[in-house]
Coordinates of C-alpha atoms in Angstrom, one line a residue:
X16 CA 65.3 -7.1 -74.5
X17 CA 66.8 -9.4 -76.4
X18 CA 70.2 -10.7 -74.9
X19 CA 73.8 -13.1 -75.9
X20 CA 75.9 -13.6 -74.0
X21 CA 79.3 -13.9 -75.7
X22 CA 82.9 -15.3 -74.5
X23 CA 86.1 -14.9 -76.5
X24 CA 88.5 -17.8 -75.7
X25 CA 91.2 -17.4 -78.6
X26 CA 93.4 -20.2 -78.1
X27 CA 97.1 -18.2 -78.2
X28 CA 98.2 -17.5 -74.7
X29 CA 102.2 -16.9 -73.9
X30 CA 102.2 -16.2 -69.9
X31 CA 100.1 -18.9 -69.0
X32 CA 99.9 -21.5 -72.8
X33 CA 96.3 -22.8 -73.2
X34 CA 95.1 -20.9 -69.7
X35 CA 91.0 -21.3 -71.4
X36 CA 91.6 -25.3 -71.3
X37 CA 93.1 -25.3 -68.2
X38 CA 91.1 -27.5 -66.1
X39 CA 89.7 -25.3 -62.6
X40 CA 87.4 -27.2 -60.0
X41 CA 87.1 -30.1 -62.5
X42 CA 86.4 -28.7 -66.0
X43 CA 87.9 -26.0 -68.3
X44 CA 88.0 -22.6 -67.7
X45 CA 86.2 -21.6 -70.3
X46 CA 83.3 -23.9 -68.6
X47 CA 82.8 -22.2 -65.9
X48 CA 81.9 -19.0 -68.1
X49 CA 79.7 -21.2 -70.2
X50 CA 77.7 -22.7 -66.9
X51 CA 77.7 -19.1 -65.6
X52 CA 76.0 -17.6 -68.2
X53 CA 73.0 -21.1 -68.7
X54 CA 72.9 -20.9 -64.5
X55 CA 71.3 -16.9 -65.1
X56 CA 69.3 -18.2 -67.5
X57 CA 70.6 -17.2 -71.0
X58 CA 69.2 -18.7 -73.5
X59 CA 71.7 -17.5 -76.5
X60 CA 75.4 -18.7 -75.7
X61 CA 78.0 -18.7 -78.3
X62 CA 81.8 -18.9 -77.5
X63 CA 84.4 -16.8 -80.7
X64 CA 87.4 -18.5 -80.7
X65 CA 90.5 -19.7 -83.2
X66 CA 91.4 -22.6 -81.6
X67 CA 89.6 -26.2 -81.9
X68 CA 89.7 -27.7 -79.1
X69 CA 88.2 -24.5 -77.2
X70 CA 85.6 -25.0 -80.1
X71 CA 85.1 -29.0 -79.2
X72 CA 84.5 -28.5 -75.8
X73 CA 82.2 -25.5 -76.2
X74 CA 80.2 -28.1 -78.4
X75 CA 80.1 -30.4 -76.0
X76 CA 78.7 -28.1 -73.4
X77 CA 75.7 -27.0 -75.8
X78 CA 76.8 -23.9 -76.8
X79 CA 77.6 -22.2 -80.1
X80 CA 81.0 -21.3 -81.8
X81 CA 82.0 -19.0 -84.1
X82 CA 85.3 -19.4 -85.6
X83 CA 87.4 -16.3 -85.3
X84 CA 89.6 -15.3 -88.2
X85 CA 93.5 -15.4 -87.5
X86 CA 93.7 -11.7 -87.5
X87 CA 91.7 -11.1 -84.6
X88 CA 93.1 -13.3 -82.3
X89 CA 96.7 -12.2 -82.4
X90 CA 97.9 -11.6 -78.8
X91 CA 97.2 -7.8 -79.5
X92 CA 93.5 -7.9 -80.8
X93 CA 91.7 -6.0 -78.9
X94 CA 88.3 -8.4 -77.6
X95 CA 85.8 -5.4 -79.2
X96 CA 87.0 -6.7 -82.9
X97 CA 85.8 -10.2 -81.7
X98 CA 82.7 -9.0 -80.3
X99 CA 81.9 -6.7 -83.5
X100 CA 82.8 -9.9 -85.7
X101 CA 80.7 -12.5 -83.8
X102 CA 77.5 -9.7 -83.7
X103 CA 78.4 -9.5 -87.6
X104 CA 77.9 -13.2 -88.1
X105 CA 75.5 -14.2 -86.2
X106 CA 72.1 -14.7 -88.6
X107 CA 69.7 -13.3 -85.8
X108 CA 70.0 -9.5 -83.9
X109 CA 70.4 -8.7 -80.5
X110 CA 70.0 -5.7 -78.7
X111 CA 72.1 -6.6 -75.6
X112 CA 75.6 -8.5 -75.0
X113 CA 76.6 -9.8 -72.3
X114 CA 80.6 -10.0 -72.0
X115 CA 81.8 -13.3 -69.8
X116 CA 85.5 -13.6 -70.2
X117 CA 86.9 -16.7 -69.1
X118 CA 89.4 -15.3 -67.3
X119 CA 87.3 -14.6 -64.6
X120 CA 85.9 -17.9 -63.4
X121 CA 84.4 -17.0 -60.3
X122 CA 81.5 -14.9 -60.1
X123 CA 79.2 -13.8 -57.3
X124 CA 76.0 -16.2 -57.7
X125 CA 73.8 -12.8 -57.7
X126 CA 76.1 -10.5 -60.0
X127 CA 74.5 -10.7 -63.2
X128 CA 70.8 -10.7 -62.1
X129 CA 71.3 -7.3 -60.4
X130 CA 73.4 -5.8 -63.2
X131 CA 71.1 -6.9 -65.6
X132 CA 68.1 -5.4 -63.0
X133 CA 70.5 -1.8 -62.9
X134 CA 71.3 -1.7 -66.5
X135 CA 67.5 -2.4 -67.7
X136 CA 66.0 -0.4 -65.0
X137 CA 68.1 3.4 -66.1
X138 CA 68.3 2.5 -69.6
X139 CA 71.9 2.1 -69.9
X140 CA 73.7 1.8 -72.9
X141 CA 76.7 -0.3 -71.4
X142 CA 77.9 -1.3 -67.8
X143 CA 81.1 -2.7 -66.1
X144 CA 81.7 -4.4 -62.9
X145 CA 84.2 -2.6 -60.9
X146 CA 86.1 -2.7 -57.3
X147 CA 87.7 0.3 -54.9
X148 CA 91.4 0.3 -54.9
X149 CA 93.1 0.3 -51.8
X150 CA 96.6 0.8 -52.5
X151 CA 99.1 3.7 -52.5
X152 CA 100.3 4.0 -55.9
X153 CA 103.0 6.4 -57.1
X154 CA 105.6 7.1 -60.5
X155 CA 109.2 6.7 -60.7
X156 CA 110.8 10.0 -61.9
X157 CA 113.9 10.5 -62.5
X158 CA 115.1 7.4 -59.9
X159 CA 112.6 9.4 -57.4
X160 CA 109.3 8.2 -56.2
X161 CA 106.3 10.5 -56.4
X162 CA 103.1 9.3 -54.9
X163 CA 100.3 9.3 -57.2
X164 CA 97.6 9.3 -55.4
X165 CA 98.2 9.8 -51.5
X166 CA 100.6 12.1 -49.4
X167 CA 103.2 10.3 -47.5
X168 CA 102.7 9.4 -44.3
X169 CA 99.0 9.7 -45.3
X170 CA 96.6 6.6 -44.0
X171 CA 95.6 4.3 -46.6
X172 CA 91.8 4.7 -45.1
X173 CA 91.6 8.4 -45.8
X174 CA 92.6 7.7 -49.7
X175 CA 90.3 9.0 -51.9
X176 CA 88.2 6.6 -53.8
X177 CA 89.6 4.7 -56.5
X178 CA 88.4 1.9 -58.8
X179 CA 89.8 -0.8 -61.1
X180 CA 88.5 -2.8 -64.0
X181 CA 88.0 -6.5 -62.4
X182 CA 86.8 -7.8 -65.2
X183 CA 83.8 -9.9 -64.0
X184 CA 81.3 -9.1 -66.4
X185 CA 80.4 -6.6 -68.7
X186 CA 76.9 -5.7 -70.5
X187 CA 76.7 -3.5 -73.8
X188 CA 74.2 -3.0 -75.8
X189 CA 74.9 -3.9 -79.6
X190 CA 74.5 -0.4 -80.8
X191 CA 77.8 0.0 -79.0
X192 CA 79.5 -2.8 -79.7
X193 CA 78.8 -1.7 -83.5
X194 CA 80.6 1.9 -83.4
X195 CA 83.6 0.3 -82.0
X196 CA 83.6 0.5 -79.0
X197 CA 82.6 -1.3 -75.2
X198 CA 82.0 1.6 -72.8
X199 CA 79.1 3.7 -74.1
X200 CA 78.7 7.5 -73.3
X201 CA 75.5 6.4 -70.8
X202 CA 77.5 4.3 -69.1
X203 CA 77.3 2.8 -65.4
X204 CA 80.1 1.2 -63.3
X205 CA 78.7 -1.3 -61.2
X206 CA 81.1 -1.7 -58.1
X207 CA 81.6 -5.2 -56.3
X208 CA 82.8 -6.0 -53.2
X209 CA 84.2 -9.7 -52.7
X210 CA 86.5 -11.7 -53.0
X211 CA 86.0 -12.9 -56.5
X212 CA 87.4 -9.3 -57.6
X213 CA 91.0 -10.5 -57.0
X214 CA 90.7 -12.9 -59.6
X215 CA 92.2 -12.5 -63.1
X216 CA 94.0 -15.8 -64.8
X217 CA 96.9 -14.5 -66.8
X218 CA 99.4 -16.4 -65.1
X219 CA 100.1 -19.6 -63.3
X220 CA 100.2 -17.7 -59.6
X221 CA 96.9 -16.3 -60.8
X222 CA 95.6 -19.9 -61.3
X223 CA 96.6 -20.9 -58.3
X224 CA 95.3 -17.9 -56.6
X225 CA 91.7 -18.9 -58.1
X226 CA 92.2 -22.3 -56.7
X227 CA 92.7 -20.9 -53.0
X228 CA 89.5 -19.0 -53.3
X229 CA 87.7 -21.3 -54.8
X230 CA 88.4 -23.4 -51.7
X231 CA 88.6 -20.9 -49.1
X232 CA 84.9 -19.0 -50.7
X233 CA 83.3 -22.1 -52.0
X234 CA 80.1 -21.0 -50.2
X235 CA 80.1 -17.2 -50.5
X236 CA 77.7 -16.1 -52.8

């Protein structure tokens, strides 16, 4: 199988302006992504991005850039246009991607190894890392609140299972990637427990959110 491992770091970012160059335990954000994906062994890194200095310091860590249009990396682009447009340029083919955003600086040491083990080992076509939900959600109707998924007064350990996208990593194969889409119809959601799944960077209390983990977890695996 023949894998890439691909990170879109467009450089527009309103909530939190040039979040991918913050620097997090020492180097940029979009580092840790970068030393993530070398640390597991990937031998084919490249970084899509519009902005230069994301593309300088993606250089400078030995990986390769491909210059994303303006068009898709408008703060509505979805990241499967970047992913289809990095695939399209690239000179070589690959059959898998691996999908590292850098948004998600920490990662379980482990993760991708045993994703990659699970997604090779069933022959599936994409997989997503994913966390239970442990919160009683509900709509506002009408100035009324209707809970969504729980009774009131019910305990929050009798819910039934829910999940949420954490973001952490994804793996697609390019056949996917290539009708438009991330999640393929053989599909497998990879769940993860720890710590790391509260972590997002979107905003500055998400930052500093990731800098309390990092400290308080520094030797979970």
């Amino acid at each position: 199988m023949k894998i890439i491992a691909i990170i879109p770091a467009r450089g527009g970012s309103k909530r939190l302006p040039n979040k991918n160059l913050k620097i997090f335990n020492a180097v940029p954000l979009v580092v840790h992504s970068i030393n993530y994906a070398k640390e597991n062994g990937i031998q084919k890194i490249i970084v899509t991005t519009d902005d230069f200095k994301t593309k300088e310091i993606a250089l400078k860590n030995g990986v390769e850039v491909i210059d994303r249009p303006e068009e898709l990396a408008t703060d509505i682009s979805p990241t499967i246009d970047a992913l289809k447009h990095a695939l399209e340029t690239l000179d070589e083919t690959f059959d898998t991607v691996i999908l590292l955003q850098p948004t998600n600086p920490l990662r379980p040491k482990n993760l991708l190894k045993e994703a990659l083990h699970k997604f090779e080992e069933d022959n599936y076509d994409s997989l997503m890392t994913v966390s239970r939900n442990r919160q009683k959600f509900g709509k506002i109707k009408n100035h009324k609140f209707e809970p969504f998924n729980y009774k009131i007064g019910q305990r929050s350990q009798d819910l039934e299972p829910l999940y949420f996208e954490n973001g952490l990593l994804y793996i697609i194969k390019s056949s996917v990637i290539k009708t438009g889409k991330i999640i393929g119809e053989h599909h497998f959601p990879f769940i993860v427990e720890h710590p790391f799944t509260r972590v997002d960077i979107d905003t500055k209390d998400d930052f500093e959110y990731a800098e309390y983990l990092l400290t308080k977890y520094k030797n979970i695996e």
